[in-house]
């Protein structure tokens, strides 16, 4: 099984372009939390559930330093204000 | 000229394996099987992992077009705002954006930099490094903006990559299984071929060893191998029949020539030892000896002539002729002979019967048939010779009122030296009808026999021969 996995990885490496460059993704931080919170504040629909609950939880996570999780919640809140059905996941 | 090719000798068992037809068929089977598995895998890949990649690329391309349109409408700030809007709703963090100005400074987006320019291709597969997580895979499309800036749009494809890995692993397992199946199938196929051919090759080996009696055993499947075996058996039967014929001819020659040669020798020896030393008796003995030896010579000539005809050596003598004239000549010749035997020769044919053939041989045929008819018919019998023009052939019929021929004898009557039981007491060599059959075959005609319509105990024999108008246009059937 391990041998096969190694073969598969080798096959994939061969199939991939030889020069796969590395690109850095910027980390999510307080700036994103602030920017998303401001975006929600400008939107009247953000005062209604489920956007309100998601936004509150996102802000709390950001305050606690969990920026990645906090940004994800805030983004779900933004999506909810736009009529998205993304309310199932807390 | 030998019909067997010299077989090249090769040293090792590996070459023998590769030169084996069974191995080649098996390899072909394995190759076709693997090709089918490969085609199946390719279609599966194209329909799943390939579809996901195409879907991702389509979404990125659409996004790029939307943003470049936005750039044309509102410039870089408008694009930056659109990027922020898009990122604001990307809860899963799958989207990748970067807008740079002409100096390479970041205007918007979540990437620190864009990949280096790589030829003319706008597409890049990149490794994404996250400060707070493991690296991932990304797909990026980078376009140059009219103001010299660059816009990169992409998606994280890590999950799709995992799915692709799973699919690849599955396909690798499936390919392995297909390979094993192909090898097992090829091995089974080779073994089945060898088994089916073993009977034929074993029989051939026995025959090559000098025993002509074995035959290829046939299975009830009636498949290609059985048909090959049946053909081999038919061929072997024919060879055995021909060899029996050759042996029979040799025996017949020895038997038929022994008597006249022994008689000539005894007559000459007797005359030599005759104490009376009578010149007239000596002369008479020599003349009898010459007559006997002439008979021997005639038999040899007849055998040689049949062989010559059977080999088609006289085909060059073919020319247009009128068979009616030949019939008239033969009837004139044998009319007197029939009359001398107290028989009546009745004839009936049209005024002209044109065809292409060898005049001398056809006259010989008619003479042989009439000679037999006269020889085997009793005094007072009527011998009928008739001929008729058909569409592409001439049909000749010579009927006598002799004892006739049994059906089994009719099948053998063309064999050299064959004589029916009823003809044993009649003079003859058993070569006349052999020559007739050979000549008819050379002309592409057919020869067959029938009862002449007499009483059951004495039906008579009708010899019928059909000669094509243009020799060789009909298939020989006699």
Coordinates of C-alpha atoms in Angstrom, one line a residue:
Chain A
X1 CA 0.0 0.0 0.0
X2 CA 2.8 2.4 0.9
X3 CA 4.6 1.4 -2.2
X4 CA 1.5 2.2 -4.2
X5 CA 1.1 5.5 -2.5
X6 CA 4.6 6.4 -3.4
X7 CA 4.0 5.4 -7.0
X8 CA 0.9 7.6 -7.1
X9 CA 2.7 10.5 -5.6
X10 CA 5.5 10.0 -8.2
X11 CA 2.9 9.8 -10.9
X12 CA 1.3 13.0 -9.7
X13 CA 4.7 14.8 -9.5
X14 CA 5.4 13.7 -13.1
X15 CA 1.9 14.9 -14.1
X16 CA 2.4 18.3 -12.5
X17 CA 4.2 21.1 -14.2
X18 CA 7.9 21.0 -13.4
X19 CA 8.0 24.6 -12.1
X20 CA 5.1 24.8 -9.6
X21 CA 5.9 28.1 -7.9
X22 CA 5.2 28.9 -4.3
X23 CA 2.8 31.8 -3.6
X24 CA 2.3 33.1 -0.2
X25 CA -1.3 33.6 1.1
X26 CA -1.7 36.6 3.4
X27 CA -2.7 35.6 6.9
X28 CA -6.1 36.7 8.1
X29 CA -5.8 39.2 10.9
X30 CA -7.5 42.0 12.8
X31 CA -7.7 44.1 9.7
X32 CA -10.0 41.7 8.0
X33 CA -12.1 41.4 11.2
X34 CA -12.5 45.2 11.3
X35 CA -13.2 45.5 7.6
X36 CA -15.9 42.8 7.7
X37 CA -17.4 44.2 10.9
X38 CA -17.7 47.6 9.2
X39 CA -19.2 46.1 6.1
X40 CA -21.8 44.4 8.3
X41 CA -22.5 47.6 10.2
X42 CA -23.4 49.3 7.0
X43 CA -25.9 46.7 6.1
X44 CA -29.4 46.9 7.8
X45 CA -30.0 43.2 7.2
X46 CA -27.1 42.3 9.4
X47 CA -29.3 43.1 12.4
X48 CA -31.5 40.2 11.7
X49 CA -30.8 36.6 12.4
X50 CA -29.0 34.6 11.3
X51 CA -26.5 37.3 10.2
X52 CA -26.6 39.0 13.6
X53 CA -25.7 35.8 15.5
X54 CA -22.9 34.9 13.1
X55 CA -21.5 38.4 13.2
X56 CA -21.5 38.5 17.0
X57 CA -19.7 35.1 17.2
X58 CA -17.2 36.2 14.6
X59 CA -16.4 39.4 16.5
X60 CA -16.0 37.4 19.7
X61 CA -13.6 35.0 18.0
X62 CA -11.6 37.9 16.5
X63 CA -11.4 39.5 20.0
X64 CA -10.1 36.3 21.4
X65 CA -7.4 36.2 18.7
X66 CA -8.9 33.4 16.6
X67 CA -8.8 35.5 13.5
X68 CA -9.2 32.8 10.9
X69 CA -12.3 31.3 12.6
X70 CA -13.6 34.8 13.3
X71 CA -13.2 36.0 9.7
X72 CA -15.0 32.8 8.5
X73 CA -18.0 33.6 10.8
X74 CA -18.1 37.2 9.7
X75 CA -17.9 36.2 6.1
X76 CA -20.8 33.8 6.6
X77 CA -22.7 36.7 8.2
X78 CA -22.0 38.9 5.1
X79 CA -23.2 36.1 2.9
X80 CA -26.4 35.7 5.0
X81 CA -27.1 39.4 4.5
X82 CA -27.0 38.8 0.8
X83 CA -29.7 36.2 1.0
X84 CA -27.3 33.2 1.1
X85 CA -28.5 30.1 2.9
X86 CA -25.2 29.7 4.7
X87 CA -26.7 29.5 8.2
X88 CA -26.5 25.9 9.1
X89 CA -22.9 25.8 10.3
X90 CA -22.2 27.7 13.5
Chain B
X1 CA 11.4 -28.8 -54.9
X2 CA 11.0 -29.1 -51.1
X3 CA 7.8 -27.4 -49.8
X4 CA 9.1 -27.0 -46.3
X5 CA 11.1 -23.9 -45.4
X6 CA 14.3 -24.3 -43.5
X7 CA 13.5 -23.4 -39.9
X8 CA 15.9 -21.0 -38.2
X9 CA 17.3 -22.3 -35.1
X10 CA 17.3 -20.0 -32.1
X11 CA 19.2 -20.6 -29.0
X12 CA 17.1 -20.0 -25.9
X13 CA 13.7 -20.8 -24.5
X14 CA 12.9 -17.0 -24.3
X15 CA 13.0 -16.8 -28.1
X16 CA 10.9 -19.9 -28.4
X17 CA 8.4 -18.3 -26.1
X18 CA 8.2 -15.1 -28.1
X19 CA 8.0 -17.0 -31.4
X20 CA 5.1 -19.1 -30.1
X21 CA 1.8 -18.3 -31.8
X22 CA 0.0 -19.0 -28.5
X23 CA 2.2 -16.4 -26.7
X24 CA 1.6 -13.9 -29.5
X25 CA -2.2 -14.4 -29.3
X26 CA -2.0 -14.2 -25.5
X27 CA 0.1 -11.0 -25.7
X28 CA -2.4 -9.5 -28.2
X29 CA -5.3 -10.4 -25.8
X30 CA -3.4 -8.8 -22.9
X31 CA -2.6 -5.7 -24.9
X32 CA -6.2 -5.3 -26.0
X33 CA -7.5 -5.9 -22.5
X34 CA -5.1 -3.3 -21.1
X35 CA -5.9 -0.9 -23.8
X36 CA -9.6 -1.2 -23.0
X37 CA -8.8 -0.7 -19.3
X38 CA -6.8 2.3 -20.1
X39 CA -9.6 3.7 -22.3
X40 CA -12.0 3.1 -19.5
X41 CA -9.7 4.8 -16.9
X42 CA -9.2 7.7 -19.2
X43 CA -12.9 8.2 -19.7
X44 CA -13.5 7.9 -16.0
X45 CA -10.7 10.5 -15.3
X46 CA -11.9 12.9 -17.9
X47 CA -15.4 12.6 -16.5
X48 CA -14.5 13.2 -12.9
X49 CA -11.1 14.8 -12.0
X50 CA -10.9 16.3 -15.4
X51 CA -14.5 17.7 -15.1
X52 CA -13.6 19.2 -11.7
X53 CA -10.5 20.9 -13.2
X54 CA -12.4 22.2 -16.2
X55 CA -15.1 23.5 -13.8
X56 CA -12.6 25.3 -11.7
X57 CA -10.9 26.8 -14.7
X58 CA -14.2 27.9 -16.1
X59 CA -15.1 29.7 -12.8
X60 CA -11.7 31.4 -12.7
X61 CA -12.0 32.5 -16.3
X62 CA -15.5 33.9 -15.8
X63 CA -14.3 35.8 -12.7
X64 CA -11.3 37.2 -14.6
X65 CA -13.6 38.4 -17.4
X66 CA -16.0 40.0 -14.9
X67 CA -13.1 41.8 -13.1
X68 CA -11.5 43.0 -16.3
X69 CA -14.9 44.4 -17.5
X70 CA -15.1 46.1 -14.1
X71 CA -11.6 47.5 -14.6
X72 CA -12.7 49.0 -18.0
X73 CA -15.7 50.5 -16.3
X74 CA -14.3 51.8 -13.1
X75 CA -10.5 51.3 -13.1
X76 CA -8.4 49.8 -10.4
X77 CA -10.4 51.0 -7.4
X78 CA -13.5 49.4 -8.8
X79 CA -11.7 46.1 -9.2
X80 CA -10.3 46.4 -5.7
X81 CA -13.8 46.9 -4.3
X82 CA -15.1 43.9 -6.3
X83 CA -12.3 41.8 -4.9
X84 CA -13.0 42.8 -1.4
X85 CA -16.7 42.0 -1.9
X86 CA -15.8 38.6 -3.2
X87 CA -13.5 37.9 -0.4
X88 CA -16.1 39.1 2.1
X89 CA -18.4 36.3 1.2
X90 CA -15.8 33.5 0.8
X91 CA -16.4 31.8 4.1
X92 CA -14.5 28.7 3.0
X93 CA -11.4 30.7 2.0
X94 CA -11.2 29.1 -1.4
X95 CA -10.7 32.2 -3.5
X96 CA -7.4 33.8 -4.4
X97 CA -7.1 37.3 -5.6
X98 CA -4.3 39.9 -6.1
X99 CA -4.5 43.2 -7.9
X100 CA -1.1 44.9 -8.5
X101 CA -0.4 48.2 -10.0
X102 CA 2.2 48.8 -12.7
X103 CA 4.9 49.0 -10.0
X104 CA 3.9 45.6 -8.6
X105 CA 2.4 47.1 -5.4
X106 CA -0.5 45.2 -4.0
X107 CA -3.9 47.0 -4.4
X108 CA -6.3 44.3 -3.2
X109 CA -6.5 40.6 -2.6
X110 CA -5.3 37.9 -0.3
X111 CA -2.1 36.9 -2.0
X112 CA 1.3 38.3 -1.2
X113 CA 2.6 38.0 -4.7
X114 CA 1.9 36.7 -8.1
X115 CA 3.8 33.9 -9.8
X116 CA 6.6 34.8 -12.2
X117 CA 5.7 35.2 -15.8
X118 CA 6.0 31.8 -17.4
X119 CA 6.0 32.2 -21.2
X120 CA 2.7 33.2 -22.7
X121 CA 0.5 31.0 -20.6
X122 CA -1.8 32.9 -18.2
X123 CA -2.4 29.7 -16.2
X124 CA -0.3 28.7 -13.2
X125 CA -0.5 25.8 -10.9
X126 CA 1.0 27.0 -7.6
X127 CA 1.8 25.8 -4.2
X128 CA 0.1 28.0 -1.6
X129 CA 2.0 28.7 1.6
X130 CA -0.2 29.6 4.6
X131 CA 1.4 31.1 7.8
X132 CA -1.2 29.4 9.9
X133 CA -1.8 26.2 8.1
X134 CA -0.3 23.5 5.9
X135 CA 0.6 24.3 2.3
X136 CA -2.1 23.8 -0.3
X137 CA -2.5 23.6 -4.1
X138 CA -3.8 26.5 -6.1
X139 CA -4.8 27.3 -9.7
X140 CA -4.3 30.9 -10.8
X141 CA -5.0 32.9 -13.9
X142 CA -2.9 36.0 -14.3
X143 CA -3.7 38.7 -16.8
X144 CA -2.0 41.9 -17.7
X145 CA -4.1 45.0 -17.3
X146 CA -3.9 47.9 -19.9
X147 CA -2.2 50.2 -17.3
X148 CA 0.6 47.7 -16.8
X149 CA -0.9 46.3 -13.6
X150 CA -1.5 42.6 -13.1
X151 CA -4.6 40.8 -11.9
X152 CA -4.4 37.3 -10.5
X153 CA -7.6 35.2 -9.9
X154 CA -7.5 31.7 -8.6
X155 CA -8.9 29.0 -6.4
X156 CA -7.6 26.7 -3.8
X157 CA -7.8 23.2 -5.2
X158 CA -6.5 21.3 -2.3
X159 CA -9.7 19.4 -1.7
X160 CA -10.1 18.7 -5.4
X161 CA -6.5 17.6 -5.4
X162 CA -7.3 15.1 -2.6
X163 CA -10.2 13.8 -4.6
X164 CA -7.9 13.5 -7.6
X165 CA -5.4 11.6 -5.5
X166 CA -8.0 9.2 -4.3
X167 CA -9.2 8.7 -7.9
X168 CA -5.6 8.2 -9.1
X169 CA -5.1 5.6 -6.4
X170 CA -8.3 3.9 -7.3
X171 CA -7.3 3.9 -11.0
X172 CA -3.8 2.6 -10.1
X173 CA -5.4 -0.3 -8.2
X174 CA -7.8 -0.9 -11.1
X175 CA -4.9 -0.8 -13.6
X176 CA -3.0 -3.3 -11.4
X177 CA -6.1 -5.6 -11.2
X178 CA -6.5 -5.2 -15.0
X179 CA -2.9 -6.1 -15.5
X180 CA -3.3 -9.2 -13.3
X181 CA -6.5 -10.2 -15.2
X182 CA -4.7 -9.6 -18.5
X183 CA -1.8 -11.8 -17.5
X184 CA -4.1 -14.6 -16.2
X185 CA -6.4 -14.3 -19.2
X186 CA -3.4 -14.4 -21.6
X187 CA -2.0 -17.4 -19.7
X188 CA -5.4 -19.2 -19.9
X189 CA -5.7 -18.3 -23.6
X190 CA -2.3 -19.6 -24.4
X191 CA -3.0 -22.8 -22.5
X192 CA -6.3 -23.3 -24.2
X193 CA -4.7 -22.8 -27.6
X194 CA -2.0 -25.2 -26.8
X195 CA -4.5 -27.8 -25.6
X196 CA -6.7 -27.4 -28.7
X197 CA -3.7 -27.7 -31.0
X198 CA -2.1 -30.6 -29.2
X199 CA -4.3 -33.1 -30.9
X200 CA -3.5 -31.8 -34.4
X201 CA 0.2 -31.4 -33.7
X202 CA 0.3 -34.9 -32.1
X203 CA -1.3 -36.4 -35.1
X204 CA 1.0 -34.5 -37.5
X205 CA 4.0 -35.8 -35.5
X206 CA 2.8 -39.4 -35.8
X207 CA 2.2 -39.0 -39.5
X208 CA 5.7 -37.5 -39.9
X209 CA 6.9 -40.6 -38.1
X210 CA 5.6 -42.7 -41.0
X211 CA 2.3 -43.9 -39.7
X212 CA -0.5 -42.6 -42.0
X213 CA -3.4 -44.1 -40.0
X214 CA -3.9 -41.6 -37.2
X215 CA -6.5 -38.9 -37.6
X216 CA -7.1 -35.7 -35.7
X217 CA -9.6 -36.3 -32.9
X218 CA -12.6 -34.0 -33.2
X219 CA -14.5 -32.4 -30.3
X220 CA -18.2 -31.9 -30.3
X221 CA -17.7 -28.1 -30.3
X222 CA -17.4 -27.9 -34.1
X223 CA -15.2 -24.8 -33.8
X224 CA -12.3 -23.5 -35.9
X225 CA -9.9 -26.1 -34.6
X226 CA -12.4 -28.9 -35.3
X227 CA -12.8 -27.6 -38.8
X228 CA -9.0 -27.5 -39.2
X229 CA -8.8 -31.0 -37.8
X230 CA -11.6 -32.2 -40.2
X231 CA -9.7 -30.6 -43.2
X232 CA -6.5 -32.3 -42.1
X233 CA -8.4 -35.6 -41.8
X234 CA -9.9 -35.1 -45.3
X235 CA -6.5 -34.3 -46.6
X236 CA -5.0 -37.4 -45.0
X237 CA -7.8 -39.6 -46.3
X238 CA -7.1 -38.2 -49.8
X239 CA -3.4 -38.8 -49.4
X240 CA -4.0 -42.3 -48.2
X241 CA -6.3 -42.9 -51.1
X242 CA -3.8 -41.6 -53.6
X243 CA -1.1 -43.7 -52.1
X244 CA -3.3 -46.8 -52.3
X245 CA -3.9 -45.8 -55.9
X246 CA -0.2 -45.6 -56.6
X247 CA 0.3 -48.9 -54.9
X248 CA -2.6 -50.4 -56.8
X249 CA -1.2 -49.2 -60.1
X250 CA 2.2 -50.6 -59.3
X251 CA 0.6 -53.9 -58.4
X252 CA -1.5 -53.9 -61.6
X253 CA 1.4 -53.1 -63.8
X254 CA 3.4 -55.9 -62.3
X255 CA 0.5 -58.3 -62.6
X256 CA -0.6 -57.3 -66.1
X257 CA 2.8 -57.2 -67.6
X258 CA 4.2 -60.3 -65.9
X259 CA 2.1 -62.7 -68.0
X260 CA 3.0 -61.4 -71.5
X261 CA 6.7 -61.0 -70.6
X262 CA 6.8 -64.4 -69.1
X263 CA 5.0 -65.8 -72.1
X264 CA 7.4 -64.1 -74.5
X265 CA 10.4 -65.3 -72.5
X266 CA 9.1 -68.9 -72.4
X267 CA 8.3 -69.0 -76.1
X268 CA 11.8 -67.7 -77.0
X269 CA 13.5 -70.1 -74.6
X270 CA 11.4 -73.0 -76.0
X271 CA 12.4 -72.1 -79.5
X272 CA 16.0 -71.8 -78.6
X273 CA 16.1 -75.2 -76.9
X274 CA 14.1 -76.9 -79.7
X275 CA 16.4 -79.6 -80.9
X276 CA 14.6 -79.8 -84.3
X277 CA 16.1 -76.4 -85.0
X278 CA 13.2 -75.6 -87.4
X279 CA 13.7 -72.0 -88.8
X280 CA 9.9 -71.6 -89.3
X281 CA 9.1 -72.5 -85.7
X282 CA 11.9 -70.2 -84.5
X283 CA 10.5 -67.4 -86.6
X284 CA 7.0 -68.1 -85.3
X285 CA 8.2 -68.0 -81.7
X286 CA 10.1 -64.7 -82.3
X287 CA 6.9 -63.2 -83.9
X288 CA 4.8 -64.2 -80.9
X289 CA 7.4 -62.7 -78.6
X290 CA 7.4 -59.5 -80.5
X291 CA 3.6 -59.4 -80.3
X292 CA 3.7 -60.0 -76.6
X293 CA 6.3 -57.3 -76.1
X294 CA 4.3 -54.9 -78.3
X295 CA 1.4 -55.4 -76.0
X296 CA 3.6 -54.6 -73.1
X297 CA 4.8 -51.5 -74.9
X298 CA 1.2 -50.5 -75.6
X299 CA 0.3 -50.6 -72.0
X300 CA 3.3 -48.4 -71.1
X301 CA 2.4 -46.0 -73.9
X302 CA -1.2 -45.9 -72.6
X303 CA 0.0 -45.2 -69.0
X304 CA 2.3 -42.5 -70.2
X305 CA -0.4 -40.9 -72.3
X306 CA -2.8 -40.8 -69.4
X307 CA -0.1 -39.2 -67.3
X308 CA 0.6 -36.7 -70.1
X309 CA -3.1 -35.9 -70.4
X310 CA -3.6 -35.6 -66.6
X311 CA -0.7 -33.1 -66.5
X312 CA -2.3 -31.0 -69.2
X313 CA 0.8 -31.3 -71.4
X314 CA -1.3 -31.5 -74.6
X315 CA -3.4 -28.5 -73.9
X316 CA -1.4 -26.6 -76.5
X317 CA -2.9 -28.9 -79.2
X318 CA -6.4 -27.5 -78.5
X319 CA -8.0 -26.1 -81.7
X320 CA -11.6 -25.5 -83.0
X321 CA -13.1 -28.7 -84.4
X322 CA -16.3 -30.3 -85.3
X323 CA -17.2 -33.2 -83.0
X324 CA -19.8 -34.4 -85.5
X325 CA -17.0 -35.3 -88.0
X326 CA -15.1 -37.1 -85.2
X327 CA -18.2 -39.1 -84.3
X328 CA -18.7 -40.0 -88.0
X329 CA -15.1 -41.2 -88.3
X330 CA -15.4 -43.3 -85.1
X331 CA -18.7 -44.7 -86.2
X332 CA -17.3 -45.6 -89.6
X333 CA -14.3 -47.3 -87.9
X334 CA -16.4 -49.3 -85.4
X335 CA -19.5 -49.8 -87.5
X336 CA -17.6 -52.5 -89.4
X337 CA -16.4 -54.0 -86.1
X338 CA -19.9 -54.1 -84.7
X339 CA -21.2 -55.6 -87.9
X340 CA -18.5 -58.3 -87.7
X341 CA -19.8 -59.1 -84.1
X342 CA -23.4 -59.2 -85.4
X343 CA -24.2 -55.9 -83.7
X344 CA -26.0 -52.8 -85.0
X345 CA -24.5 -49.4 -84.5
X346 CA -27.2 -46.6 -84.5
X347 CA -26.1 -43.0 -84.6
X348 CA -27.8 -39.7 -84.1
X349 CA -26.2 -36.3 -83.9
X350 CA -26.7 -32.8 -85.5
X351 CA -24.9 -31.8 -88.6
X352 CA -22.3 -29.8 -86.8
X353 CA -21.0 -29.9 -83.2
X354 CA -18.3 -27.2 -82.9
X355 CA -16.1 -27.1 -79.9
X356 CA -12.5 -26.4 -79.0
X357 CA -10.3 -29.4 -78.0
X358 CA -7.6 -31.9 -79.0
X359 CA -8.9 -33.7 -82.0
X360 CA -6.7 -36.9 -81.6
X361 CA -7.5 -37.3 -78.0
X362 CA -11.2 -36.9 -78.5
X363 CA -11.1 -39.4 -81.3
X364 CA -9.3 -41.7 -79.0
X365 CA -12.0 -41.2 -76.4
X366 CA -14.8 -42.1 -78.9
X367 CA -12.8 -45.1 -80.1
X368 CA -12.3 -46.4 -76.5
X369 CA -16.0 -46.0 -75.7
X370 CA -17.1 -47.7 -79.0
X371 CA -14.5 -50.4 -78.5
X372 CA -15.8 -51.1 -75.0
X373 CA -19.4 -51.1 -76.3
X374 CA -18.6 -53.6 -79.1
X375 CA -16.5 -55.7 -76.7
X376 CA -19.1 -56.0 -74.0
X377 CA -22.3 -56.3 -76.1
X378 CA -23.5 -59.7 -77.2
X379 CA -24.2 -60.5 -80.8
X380 CA -27.4 -59.0 -82.1
X381 CA -27.1 -56.1 -79.7
X382 CA -27.8 -52.5 -80.7
X383 CA -25.1 -49.9 -79.8
X384 CA -26.4 -46.4 -79.8
X385 CA -24.2 -43.3 -80.2
X386 CA -25.9 -40.0 -79.9
X387 CA -24.8 -36.4 -79.4
X388 CA -26.6 -33.2 -78.8
X389 CA -25.7 -29.5 -78.6
X390 CA -26.5 -27.9 -75.3
X391 CA -26.2 -24.2 -74.3
X392 CA -22.4 -24.2 -73.7
X393 CA -21.5 -27.8 -74.1
X394 CA -21.9 -30.9 -76.2
X395 CA -23.4 -34.0 -74.6
X396 CA -22.3 -37.4 -76.0
X397 CA -23.9 -40.7 -75.1
X398 CA -22.7 -44.1 -76.0
X399 CA -25.0 -46.9 -74.9
X400 CA -24.6 -50.7 -75.2
X401 CA -26.5 -53.7 -74.3
X402 CA -23.8 -55.4 -72.2
X403 CA -23.9 -56.5 -68.6
X404 CA -23.6 -52.9 -67.4
X405 CA -21.7 -51.6 -64.3
X406 CA -22.7 -51.8 -60.7
X407 CA -22.9 -48.5 -58.9
X408 CA -19.7 -49.1 -56.8
X409 CA -17.8 -50.1 -59.9
X410 CA -18.9 -46.9 -61.6
X411 CA -17.0 -44.9 -59.0
X412 CA -13.8 -46.9 -59.6
X413 CA -14.0 -47.3 -63.3
X414 CA -11.7 -44.4 -64.1
X415 CA -8.9 -45.9 -62.0
X416 CA -5.9 -47.2 -63.9
X417 CA -6.0 -51.0 -64.5
X418 CA -9.4 -51.3 -62.8
X419 CA -11.5 -54.0 -64.3
X420 CA -15.0 -55.0 -63.2
X421 CA -15.6 -58.6 -62.3
X422 CA -17.7 -59.1 -65.4
X423 CA -14.9 -57.9 -67.6
X424 CA -12.1 -60.1 -66.3
X425 CA -12.6 -62.6 -69.1
X426 CA -12.7 -59.9 -71.8
X427 CA -9.4 -58.8 -73.3
X428 CA -8.2 -55.4 -72.2
X429 CA -5.8 -53.6 -69.9
X430 CA -8.2 -51.5 -67.8
X431 CA -6.7 -48.3 -69.1
X432 CA -9.3 -47.3 -71.7
X433 CA -11.7 -45.5 -69.5
X434 CA -8.8 -44.0 -67.4
X435 CA -7.8 -42.3 -70.6
X436 CA -11.4 -41.2 -71.3
X437 CA -11.7 -39.7 -67.9
X438 CA -8.4 -38.0 -68.1
X439 CA -9.2 -36.5 -71.6
X440 CA -12.6 -35.3 -70.4
X441 CA -11.1 -33.7 -67.4
X442 CA -8.5 -32.0 -69.5
X443 CA -11.2 -30.5 -71.6
X444 CA -13.0 -29.3 -68.5
X445 CA -15.9 -31.7 -69.1
X446 CA -17.7 -34.3 -67.1
X447 CA -18.0 -38.0 -67.4
X448 CA -20.7 -40.2 -65.8
X449 CA -22.4 -43.5 -66.2
X450 CA -26.0 -44.7 -66.3
X451 CA -28.0 -47.8 -67.1
X452 CA -28.8 -48.1 -70.7
X453 CA -32.4 -49.1 -70.1
X454 CA -32.1 -52.9 -70.6
X455 CA -33.6 -55.6 -68.4
X456 CA -32.5 -55.7 -64.8
X457 CA -30.1 -58.6 -65.2
X458 CA -28.6 -57.0 -68.3
X459 CA -29.2 -53.3 -68.1
X460 CA -26.4 -52.2 -70.5
X461 CA -24.2 -49.3 -69.9
X462 CA -24.6 -45.7 -71.1
X463 CA -21.5 -43.6 -70.9
X464 CA -22.2 -39.9 -71.0
X465 CA -19.8 -37.1 -71.4
X466 CA -20.3 -33.4 -71.5
X467 CA -17.7 -31.4 -73.2
X468 CA -17.7 -27.6 -73.0
X469 CA -17.8 -25.7 -76.2
X470 CA -14.8 -23.7 -75.1
X471 CA -12.5 -26.1 -73.4
X472 CA -11.8 -25.4 -69.7
X473 CA -14.9 -23.2 -69.2
X474 CA -16.6 -25.8 -67.1
X475 CA -15.3 -27.2 -63.8
X476 CA -14.3 -30.9 -64.1
X477 CA -16.7 -33.1 -62.3
X478 CA -15.7 -36.6 -63.5

